[in-house]
């Protein structure tokens, strides 16, 4: 006799009876009914299957990775695809997930790999239309429109596929599971079936996933735990760039990124992301105050980008504090440190902080660049375009050292920067001869550096600073 239970689609919590609100996560109207058949909750112990143990010493070298031919995608994966792995690529609707997967499968097919592209959201004719727009109509890539996962895996069992693309996981369903497609039970069961297929056939499976209105992958975190790699495809609607960010990788480093631009003929790799995010910073615009260059680390890659600040007199009793691409709590902390230790009060000013290009940065090393941009905007004093800043600011006003300073400095020197402001205790094994290093121990020393007073502030800015 089958039994019923209720599972939350948001967090995966299980309850014996239905309720309007999940008792675990507090989300409303997410409890879904599931039918549990006898014996489905526990494995049968009557039948044993033979298996073999492998000796770890038999591996003389790492397994060869499958290169897709898209350098930024291979970099994000840690150097290519690992056979028998399951990858989940999620992102906003229309961000380019299907485009990326179609280009990846086509590149692999051109390289002689046995690939298949199966969509549960589009017909074959719709996929061909996209392929024609991307210039891939001459690639003999097998296509199919199907959602019944048992039939898909049975068809591909003897096909010896190297890479399988399923778009998307929310549309797949198993006949043996009594639940609708996209429900928690179906998604969990489908991922488990694909995981067993990947490990058994040594195929790479690329899953496209939807995200919720909260920015999370649709389905509980248990789905992310089951796969080998979790990637988010990010980007702003108003920008052409796209970032493939790795949040989980069993075969490589996390927080690795791949940078692309969306063009009419598809996604194009950005070979030099630092120059892309810096934009026109080297034009030395006399009115470009409030802009500071910052050297960040994304995964194993150093990147240079712009930190933009705007300080303006506020007509409101409570001034605005708006941030895009960075943590608002760190901005509030830096403003408090500037007020306490540098006698620079901004309590009557609106403050807007933005990371150029829509890049999301969360590391504390950006504190020094944020402070430099704020000083520059307050005094209407543009910073020289060949200065770069990085360092963490403590509550006492001290500038703390940060990791991988040498990689940041090398990236800045490669792009033509001549000066770097870094924490005083930063260990640099070998300083670059072409880059002048300015070491500071306190935020007050940043305020006294030459870039902060290279141009006399106009009377209006002086009045604002004194206010």
XYZ file of C-alpha atoms in Angstrom:
467
model
C 0.000 0.000 0.000
C 1.410 3.389 -0.984
C 1.735 6.260 1.462
C 1.667 10.008 0.968
C 4.065 12.642 2.179
C 4.586 16.335 1.504
C 7.928 17.778 0.445
C 8.915 21.451 0.255
C 10.101 22.416 -3.246
C 12.216 25.189 -1.751
C 14.276 23.408 0.912
C 13.372 19.707 0.600
C 11.834 19.369 4.080
C 9.433 16.399 4.479
C 6.148 16.541 6.413
C 3.481 13.932 7.067
C 0.606 16.349 6.355
C 0.094 19.378 4.158
C 0.431 22.922 5.458
C 0.403 26.286 3.758
C 3.813 27.254 5.143
C 6.943 25.118 5.302
C 7.994 24.665 8.918
C 11.704 24.465 7.977
C 12.264 27.453 5.667
C 9.048 29.444 6.163
C 8.160 29.611 2.450
C 4.453 29.634 1.606
C 2.625 27.359 -0.876
C 5.634 25.173 -1.730
C 4.535 21.872 -0.114
C 4.011 19.244 -2.813
C 2.427 15.830 -2.422
C 4.518 12.751 -3.166
C 3.440 9.124 -3.291
C 5.844 6.695 -1.636
C 5.490 3.086 -2.681
C 6.490 0.230 -0.356
C 10.156 -0.556 -0.594
C 11.041 2.666 -2.458
C 12.510 4.281 0.614
C 15.077 1.573 1.357
C 17.345 -0.543 -0.761
C 16.666 -4.247 -1.067
C 19.261 -6.440 0.658
C 18.207 -9.745 -0.916
C 20.168 -9.326 -4.129
C 23.841 -8.445 -4.206
C 25.665 -7.222 -7.285
C 29.312 -7.859 -7.937
C 31.682 -4.940 -8.028
C 35.438 -4.491 -8.200
C 37.792 -2.371 -6.156
C 40.399 -0.336 -7.998
C 43.939 0.304 -6.778
C 44.723 4.005 -6.461
C 48.413 3.352 -7.202
C 47.462 2.173 -10.690
C 46.973 5.810 -11.722
C 50.279 6.987 -13.109
C 48.893 10.339 -14.219
C 45.684 12.343 -14.068
C 42.940 11.275 -16.484
C 42.932 13.180 -19.747
C 40.419 16.010 -19.878
C 38.066 16.552 -22.767
C 38.767 19.958 -24.325
C 35.704 21.672 -25.754
C 37.578 24.143 -27.957
C 36.079 27.092 -26.041
C 38.967 28.342 -23.931
C 36.926 30.274 -21.364
C 34.601 27.313 -20.789
C 37.555 24.941 -20.386
C 39.204 27.359 -17.943
C 36.057 27.552 -15.822
C 35.837 23.739 -15.729
C 39.389 23.540 -14.414
C 41.104 22.661 -17.693
C 38.433 20.749 -19.595
C 35.673 18.206 -19.015
C 36.286 15.089 -16.925
C 34.815 11.840 -18.267
C 31.871 10.531 -16.282
C 31.032 13.888 -14.717
C 27.711 15.672 -14.329
C 27.652 19.468 -14.784
C 24.799 21.819 -13.939
C 24.668 25.200 -15.712
C 22.071 27.613 -14.306
C 21.168 31.203 -15.085
C 18.415 33.734 -15.712
C 15.990 33.169 -18.589
C 17.435 34.425 -21.865
C 20.951 34.886 -20.511
C 22.441 32.495 -23.082
C 22.574 29.053 -21.439
C 21.184 27.205 -24.456
C 23.431 29.206 -26.782
C 26.514 28.259 -24.763
C 25.545 24.588 -24.680
C 24.809 24.473 -28.425
C 28.151 26.117 -29.216
C 29.982 23.749 -26.848
C 28.378 20.632 -28.322
C 29.068 21.866 -31.873
C 32.748 22.531 -31.102
C 33.093 19.060 -29.626
C 31.354 17.513 -32.629
C 33.706 19.320 -35.003
C 36.582 17.884 -32.977
C 35.385 14.355 -33.687
C 33.560 13.693 -30.422
C 30.289 11.810 -30.296
C 27.800 14.347 -28.905
C 24.040 14.707 -28.664
C 21.825 17.712 -27.889
C 18.395 16.959 -26.418
C 15.938 19.705 -25.571
C 12.748 19.468 -23.585
C 11.774 23.089 -24.224
C 12.335 23.531 -27.981
C 11.526 21.547 -31.082
C 14.235 20.373 -33.447
C 13.308 23.089 -35.949
C 13.732 25.761 -33.264
C 17.171 24.410 -32.385
C 18.133 24.469 -36.070
C 17.047 28.102 -36.310
C 19.383 28.992 -33.439
C 22.187 26.960 -35.013
C 21.715 28.837 -38.307
C 21.919 32.187 -36.488
C 25.122 31.037 -34.774
C 26.648 29.803 -38.024
C 26.539 26.151 -36.939
C 24.078 24.781 -39.522
C 26.806 22.697 -41.185
C 27.665 20.759 -38.013
C 26.213 17.221 -38.046
C 25.167 17.375 -34.395
C 22.431 14.856 -33.464
C 19.360 16.729 -32.157
C 16.196 15.573 -30.451
C 13.199 17.039 -28.645
C 12.217 14.726 -25.792
C 11.421 14.779 -22.086
C 10.996 11.089 -21.159
C 14.361 10.402 -19.526
C 14.033 6.615 -19.465
C 13.584 6.569 -23.243
C 16.452 9.020 -23.726
C 18.929 7.010 -21.677
C 17.813 3.708 -23.212
C 18.374 5.116 -26.718
C 21.826 6.455 -25.829
C 22.898 3.330 -23.918
C 24.561 1.781 -26.961
C 25.424 5.036 -28.761
C 28.719 5.541 -26.869
C 28.166 9.281 -26.509
C 31.055 11.336 -25.149
C 28.984 14.416 -24.246
C 25.231 14.704 -23.715
C 23.430 18.052 -23.345
C 19.998 18.037 -21.655
C 18.066 21.315 -21.782
C 16.618 21.504 -19.195
C 16.492 19.354 -16.074
C 13.117 20.867 -15.079
C 11.437 19.328 -18.145
C 12.701 15.756 -17.696
C 10.558 13.065 -16.091
C 10.641 9.357 -15.249
C 7.614 7.109 -15.744
C 8.463 5.217 -12.562
C 8.122 8.377 -10.442
C 4.586 9.468 -9.580
C 5.117 13.238 -9.748
C 4.933 16.035 -12.286
C 7.965 17.210 -14.246
C 9.886 19.907 -12.407
C 8.816 18.731 -8.966
C 11.375 17.945 -6.314
C 10.876 14.179 -6.523
C 11.173 14.097 -10.327
C 14.265 16.322 -10.378
C 15.999 14.300 -7.681
C 15.166 11.012 -9.391
C 16.201 12.276 -12.841
C 19.531 13.576 -11.570
C 20.181 10.256 -9.848
C 19.399 8.341 -13.065
C 21.698 10.607 -15.110
C 24.427 10.318 -12.503
C 24.327 6.511 -12.728
C 24.337 6.705 -16.535
C 27.350 9.046 -16.568
C 29.388 6.883 -14.197
C 28.474 3.687 -16.039
C 29.149 4.907 -19.591
C 31.894 7.457 -18.780
C 29.911 10.124 -20.621
C 29.860 13.826 -19.708
C 26.350 15.178 -19.112
C 25.704 18.930 -19.266
C 22.445 19.884 -17.555
C 20.769 23.251 -18.049
C 18.899 24.439 -14.952
C 16.477 27.242 -14.218
C 16.788 29.593 -11.281
C 14.065 30.953 -9.014
C 13.085 34.582 -8.484
C 15.460 34.593 -5.496
C 18.415 33.774 -7.754
C 18.766 30.152 -6.567
C 18.771 27.010 -8.688
C 15.214 25.722 -8.926
C 14.966 22.809 -6.503
C 16.683 22.290 -3.147
C 20.407 22.278 -2.499
C 20.311 18.481 -2.630
C 20.325 18.729 -6.425
C 23.572 20.710 -6.311
C 25.150 18.163 -3.972
C 24.489 15.344 -6.431
C 26.294 16.860 -9.424
C 30.043 17.273 -9.864
C 30.138 20.872 -11.113
C 27.748 23.770 -10.513
C 28.024 26.846 -12.744
C 26.102 30.089 -12.831
C 25.818 32.008 -16.096
C 25.586 35.648 -15.058
C 25.125 38.946 -16.848
C 23.158 42.162 -16.932
C 20.466 42.792 -19.510
C 22.015 46.154 -20.386
C 25.529 44.760 -20.852
C 26.867 42.476 -23.548
C 29.237 40.591 -21.250
C 28.449 37.216 -19.678
C 30.330 35.525 -16.832
C 30.364 31.770 -16.289
C 31.093 31.406 -12.572
C 31.910 28.068 -10.920
C 30.421 27.582 -7.438
C 31.274 23.904 -7.043
C 33.874 21.787 -8.802
C 35.037 18.355 -7.712
C 37.737 18.411 -10.376
C 39.135 21.921 -10.000
C 39.091 25.243 -8.185
C 35.867 27.027 -7.294
C 35.185 30.720 -8.001
C 36.841 30.275 -11.391
C 35.218 32.329 -14.136
C 34.953 32.417 -17.899
C 34.179 35.733 -19.587
C 32.152 36.076 -22.792
C 30.369 38.758 -24.752
C 26.995 38.185 -26.360
C 27.049 39.122 -30.030
C 24.416 38.647 -32.762
C 26.266 35.516 -33.958
C 26.686 33.979 -30.495
C 28.956 34.069 -27.471
C 32.486 35.318 -28.054
C 35.355 34.643 -25.658
C 37.047 37.609 -23.973
C 40.759 36.831 -24.068
C 41.754 39.846 -21.928
C 39.003 40.423 -19.339
C 41.034 43.070 -17.456
C 41.121 45.377 -20.476
C 37.423 44.679 -21.021
C 36.391 45.697 -17.495
C 38.759 48.673 -17.316
C 37.128 50.132 -20.414
C 38.274 53.677 -21.273
C 40.107 54.295 -18.012
C 43.308 55.221 -19.777
C 41.860 58.295 -21.504
C 42.766 60.624 -18.600
C 39.470 62.475 -18.664
C 39.735 65.571 -16.500
C 36.214 65.039 -15.144
C 36.692 61.318 -14.421
C 36.995 61.721 -10.674
C 35.764 59.014 -8.352
C 37.254 56.194 -10.465
C 39.955 53.874 -9.089
C 41.512 50.759 -10.609
C 41.370 47.610 -8.509
C 43.152 44.270 -8.931
C 40.957 41.345 -7.890
C 41.346 37.562 -8.001
C 38.619 35.424 -9.571
C 39.496 31.780 -9.011
C 43.097 31.573 -10.206
C 42.844 34.542 -12.561
C 43.824 38.123 -11.640
C 41.489 40.764 -13.064
C 41.610 44.541 -13.119
C 38.413 46.525 -12.998
C 37.079 49.972 -12.122
C 35.594 51.000 -8.792
C 33.363 54.007 -9.422
C 32.139 56.296 -6.628
C 29.904 59.348 -6.653
C 29.616 61.594 -3.589
C 26.938 64.294 -3.798
C 25.201 66.597 -1.349
C 21.948 65.040 -0.208
C 18.681 67.008 0.084
C 17.254 64.222 2.222
C 17.354 63.874 5.981
C 18.639 60.321 5.499
C 21.204 60.228 2.659
C 21.139 57.370 0.201
C 23.744 54.596 0.120
C 23.519 52.564 -3.091
C 25.926 49.874 -4.271
C 26.077 47.780 -7.445
C 28.454 44.846 -7.598
C 29.804 45.094 -4.044
C 28.746 44.634 -0.434
C 26.809 47.562 1.044
C 27.937 46.566 4.560
C 31.604 47.076 3.634
C 30.812 50.507 2.216
C 29.164 51.477 5.490
C 32.218 50.236 7.402
C 34.644 52.210 5.215
C 32.576 55.376 5.632
C 32.680 54.932 9.422
C 36.466 54.432 9.359
C 36.925 57.528 7.184
C 34.814 59.575 9.579
C 36.533 58.292 12.741
C 40.186 58.060 11.712
C 40.481 60.496 8.788
C 38.083 63.256 9.922
C 36.202 62.983 6.620
C 32.493 63.122 7.326
C 30.065 62.015 4.637
C 26.919 61.810 6.747
C 25.241 64.592 4.707
C 26.082 63.124 1.295
C 24.459 60.618 -1.016
C 26.960 57.922 -1.967
C 26.768 55.640 -4.980
C 29.306 52.881 -5.570
C 29.509 50.781 -8.712
C 31.774 48.074 -10.139
C 32.232 48.716 -13.850
C 30.700 46.231 -16.248
C 28.370 44.715 -13.658
C 31.052 42.465 -12.168
C 30.212 41.119 -8.696
C 33.133 41.382 -6.236
C 33.003 40.352 -2.599
C 36.618 40.136 -1.432
C 37.853 42.593 1.261
C 40.874 43.513 -0.873
C 38.641 46.052 -2.639
C 38.457 48.273 0.490
C 41.443 50.419 -0.457
C 40.164 51.046 -3.989
C 36.738 51.965 -2.604
C 38.296 54.480 -0.210
C 40.445 55.985 -2.989
C 37.405 56.401 -5.238
C 35.443 58.048 -2.403
C 38.275 60.493 -1.626
C 38.597 61.314 -5.318
C 34.877 61.958 -5.784
C 34.569 64.044 -2.623
C 37.363 66.385 -3.682
C 36.521 66.348 -7.397
C 40.104 65.205 -7.978
C 40.640 62.620 -10.748
C 43.116 59.870 -9.984
C 45.936 59.148 -12.462
C 44.979 56.360 -14.832
C 48.195 54.373 -14.136
C 47.538 53.844 -10.407
C 46.048 50.630 -9.020
C 44.847 49.997 -5.436
C 44.233 46.899 -3.348
C 44.198 46.203 0.383
C 41.845 45.425 3.257
C 40.908 48.173 5.731
C 40.385 47.245 9.391
C 38.109 49.039 11.857
C 41.143 50.750 13.360
C 41.988 52.289 9.994
C 44.949 50.001 9.393
C 45.569 48.489 5.970
C 45.888 44.727 6.195
C 47.833 42.483 3.769
C 45.973 40.342 1.248
C 46.836 37.099 -0.547
C 48.304 36.730 -4.039
C 49.625 40.277 -4.242
C 52.324 39.294 -6.735
C 49.758 38.008 -9.250
C 47.787 41.249 -8.964
C 50.904 43.358 -9.498
C 51.964 41.328 -12.532
C 48.549 41.773 -14.107
C 48.666 45.533 -13.474
C 52.147 45.812 -14.985
C 51.058 43.810 -18.046
C 48.309 46.349 -18.700
C 50.644 49.343 -18.446
C 50.061 50.524 -14.881
C 52.988 52.366 -13.319
C 52.056 52.638 -9.619
C 50.475 50.279 -7.099
C 49.219 51.175 -3.598
C 49.403 48.098 -1.371
C 49.496 47.254 2.368
C 52.837 47.771 4.051
C 53.192 44.173 5.266
C 52.445 42.599 1.907
C 55.037 39.995 0.993
C 56.197 40.258 -2.597
C 58.963 37.779 -3.494
C 60.126 39.839 -6.444
C 58.886 43.341 -7.132
C 58.465 44.285 -10.763
C 60.995 46.858 -11.942
C 58.441 48.587 -14.132
C 55.960 49.210 -11.329
C 56.460 51.656 -8.481
C 55.179 50.265 -5.177
C 53.621 52.546 -2.543
C 53.198 50.778 0.806
C 50.828 52.264 3.369
C 49.975 51.125 6.879
C 46.951 53.340 7.637
C 44.098 54.885 5.718
C 45.406 58.354 6.605
C 48.468 57.653 4.448
C 46.207 56.992 1.453
C 44.624 60.395 2.012
C 48.089 62.015 1.867
C 49.353 60.277 -1.289
C 50.198 62.322 -4.368
C 47.216 61.107 -6.455
C 44.817 62.500 -3.868
C 46.142 66.025 -4.257
C 47.469 66.026 -7.816
C 44.775 68.492 -8.903
C 43.624 71.338 -6.645
C 40.057 70.866 -5.609
C 37.638 73.538 -6.851
C 36.007 75.840 -4.270
C 32.719 73.951 -4.423
C 34.464 70.660 -3.611
C 36.379 72.309 -0.758
C 33.127 73.601 0.713
C 31.622 70.123 0.427
C 34.657 68.543 2.126
C 34.574 71.105 4.930
C 30.849 70.552 5.404
